[in-house]
């Protein structure tokens, strides 16, 4: 009887931690990685674990905005991206000092997308003075 109890104890000692780990992993299949306003940025538990020294570095708001606007330029057009740049700098005045560099990046990306500088220049808006036009000119 003592050996039967020992065998059951060993089996539980091996199986129970595996069951607990698997049930915990399955219970938490998605981990919110970014702020609640950021959509579709989820990290699944099966794609790896992240320790405290492996976390993604904090990105500056102007970098996030630039990347969003560059993606929007590719999906839609430079005019829409420039309009949203103006709206973003109006809502968050702290972004205004980065407006010119973001507009130049949009100008360069517009030339890459549309090829001819005159076609990219057609989307120019009075945002951040002539920074978009400067970006178009430097991309030639």
Short mmCIF file of C-alpha atoms in Angstrom, two decimals, residues 1-122:
data_model
loop_
_atom_site.label_atom_id
_atom_site.label_comp_id
_atom_site.label_asym_id
_atom_site.label_seq_id
_atom_site.Cartn_x
_atom_site.Cartn_y
_atom_site.Cartn_z
CA UNK A 1 0.00 0.00 0.00
CA UNK A 2 2.89 2.32 0.74
CA UNK A 3 4.33 1.83 -2.76
CA UNK A 4 0.96 2.56 -4.41
CA UNK A 5 0.69 5.85 -2.54
CA UNK A 6 4.26 6.70 -3.47
CA UNK A 7 3.56 5.93 -7.16
CA UNK A 8 0.45 8.14 -7.14
CA UNK A 9 2.42 10.91 -5.42
CA UNK A 10 5.18 10.77 -8.02
CA UNK A 11 2.66 10.82 -10.86
CA UNK A 12 0.92 13.86 -9.40
CA UNK A 13 4.27 15.55 -8.77
CA UNK A 14 5.12 15.21 -12.45
CA UNK A 15 1.71 15.83 -14.00
CA UNK A 16 0.29 18.57 -11.77
CA UNK A 17 2.89 21.29 -12.62
CA UNK A 18 2.46 20.60 -16.34
CA UNK A 19 -1.32 20.88 -16.05
CA UNK A 20 -1.05 24.12 -14.07
CA UNK A 21 1.38 25.70 -16.52
CA UNK A 22 -0.71 24.72 -19.54
CA UNK A 23 -3.96 25.92 -18.01
CA UNK A 24 -2.37 29.23 -17.05
CA UNK A 25 -0.90 29.67 -20.53
CA UNK A 26 -4.20 28.92 -22.18
CA UNK A 27 -6.07 31.21 -19.81
CA UNK A 28 -3.89 34.18 -20.83
CA UNK A 29 -3.63 33.93 -24.59
CA UNK A 30 -3.29 37.63 -25.28
CA UNK A 31 -1.39 40.29 -23.40
CA UNK A 32 -2.08 43.97 -24.09
CA UNK A 33 1.25 45.41 -25.16
CA UNK A 34 0.43 49.01 -25.87
CA UNK A 35 -1.96 51.59 -24.50
CA UNK A 36 -5.70 50.94 -24.84
CA UNK A 37 -5.89 53.50 -27.67
CA UNK A 38 -3.56 51.44 -29.81
CA UNK A 39 -5.54 48.88 -31.71
CA UNK A 40 -4.32 45.54 -32.97
CA UNK A 41 -1.08 45.59 -31.02
CA UNK A 42 -1.39 42.37 -29.09
CA UNK A 43 1.28 39.85 -28.18
CA UNK A 44 0.21 36.25 -27.91
CA UNK A 45 1.55 34.20 -25.04
CA UNK A 46 2.80 31.52 -27.39
CA UNK A 47 5.07 33.93 -29.27
CA UNK A 48 7.54 34.13 -26.41
CA UNK A 49 8.02 35.66 -23.05
CA UNK A 50 9.42 39.08 -22.40
CA UNK A 51 11.55 39.74 -19.38
CA UNK A 52 12.00 43.15 -17.85
CA UNK A 53 15.27 43.82 -19.73
CA UNK A 54 13.83 42.70 -23.09
CA UNK A 55 10.90 45.12 -23.17
CA UNK A 56 10.52 47.37 -26.18
CA UNK A 57 11.95 50.84 -25.59
CA UNK A 58 9.50 53.67 -25.07
CA UNK A 59 8.88 55.50 -28.33
CA UNK A 60 8.51 59.25 -28.40
CA UNK A 61 5.07 60.57 -29.40
CA UNK A 62 6.51 62.32 -32.47
CA UNK A 63 8.03 59.04 -33.69
CA UNK A 64 4.73 57.22 -33.26
CA UNK A 65 2.90 60.02 -35.09
CA UNK A 66 5.44 60.06 -37.94
CA UNK A 67 5.15 56.32 -38.43
CA UNK A 68 1.34 56.48 -38.38
CA UNK A 69 1.30 59.30 -40.92
CA UNK A 70 3.81 57.58 -43.21
CA UNK A 71 1.62 54.47 -43.17
CA UNK A 72 -1.43 56.60 -43.89
CA UNK A 73 0.38 58.26 -46.79
CA UNK A 74 1.04 54.82 -48.30
CA UNK A 75 -2.58 53.70 -47.80
CA UNK A 76 -4.31 56.92 -48.85
CA UNK A 77 -2.47 60.04 -50.00
CA UNK A 78 -0.12 62.75 -48.72
CA UNK A 79 -2.93 65.29 -48.42
CA UNK A 80 -4.76 63.16 -45.87
CA UNK A 81 -1.56 62.59 -43.91
CA UNK A 82 -0.78 66.32 -43.89
CA UNK A 83 -4.30 67.14 -42.70
CA UNK A 84 -3.92 64.66 -39.86
CA UNK A 85 -0.51 66.12 -39.02
CA UNK A 86 -2.12 69.54 -38.68
CA UNK A 87 -4.88 68.10 -36.47
CA UNK A 88 -2.37 66.28 -34.28
CA UNK A 89 -0.23 69.38 -33.72
CA UNK A 90 -3.35 71.39 -32.91
CA UNK A 91 -4.53 68.83 -30.36
CA UNK A 92 -1.06 68.32 -28.86
CA UNK A 93 0.96 71.55 -29.07
CA UNK A 94 4.03 69.71 -27.77
CA UNK A 95 4.24 68.01 -31.19
CA UNK A 96 4.47 71.37 -33.01
CA UNK A 97 8.27 71.51 -32.65
CA UNK A 98 8.47 68.21 -34.57
CA UNK A 99 5.99 69.23 -37.25
CA UNK A 100 8.61 70.37 -39.76
CA UNK A 101 10.66 67.17 -39.58
CA UNK A 102 7.54 65.02 -39.88
CA UNK A 103 6.31 67.06 -42.85
CA UNK A 104 9.71 66.70 -44.57
CA UNK A 105 9.57 62.93 -44.04
CA UNK A 106 6.09 62.92 -45.59
CA UNK A 107 7.42 64.91 -48.56
CA UNK A 108 10.22 62.42 -49.16
CA UNK A 109 7.79 59.50 -48.84
CA UNK A 110 5.40 61.16 -51.30
CA UNK A 111 8.15 61.39 -53.91
CA UNK A 112 9.02 57.72 -53.32
CA UNK A 113 5.37 56.75 -53.79
CA UNK A 114 4.47 59.00 -56.73
CA UNK A 115 7.84 59.32 -58.42
CA UNK A 116 7.68 62.74 -60.02
CA UNK A 117 8.21 65.66 -57.67
CA UNK A 118 5.52 67.75 -59.36
CA UNK A 119 2.91 65.06 -58.67
CA UNK A 120 3.94 64.77 -55.01
CA UNK A 121 4.00 68.57 -54.70
CA UNK A 122 0.33 68.72 -55.76
#
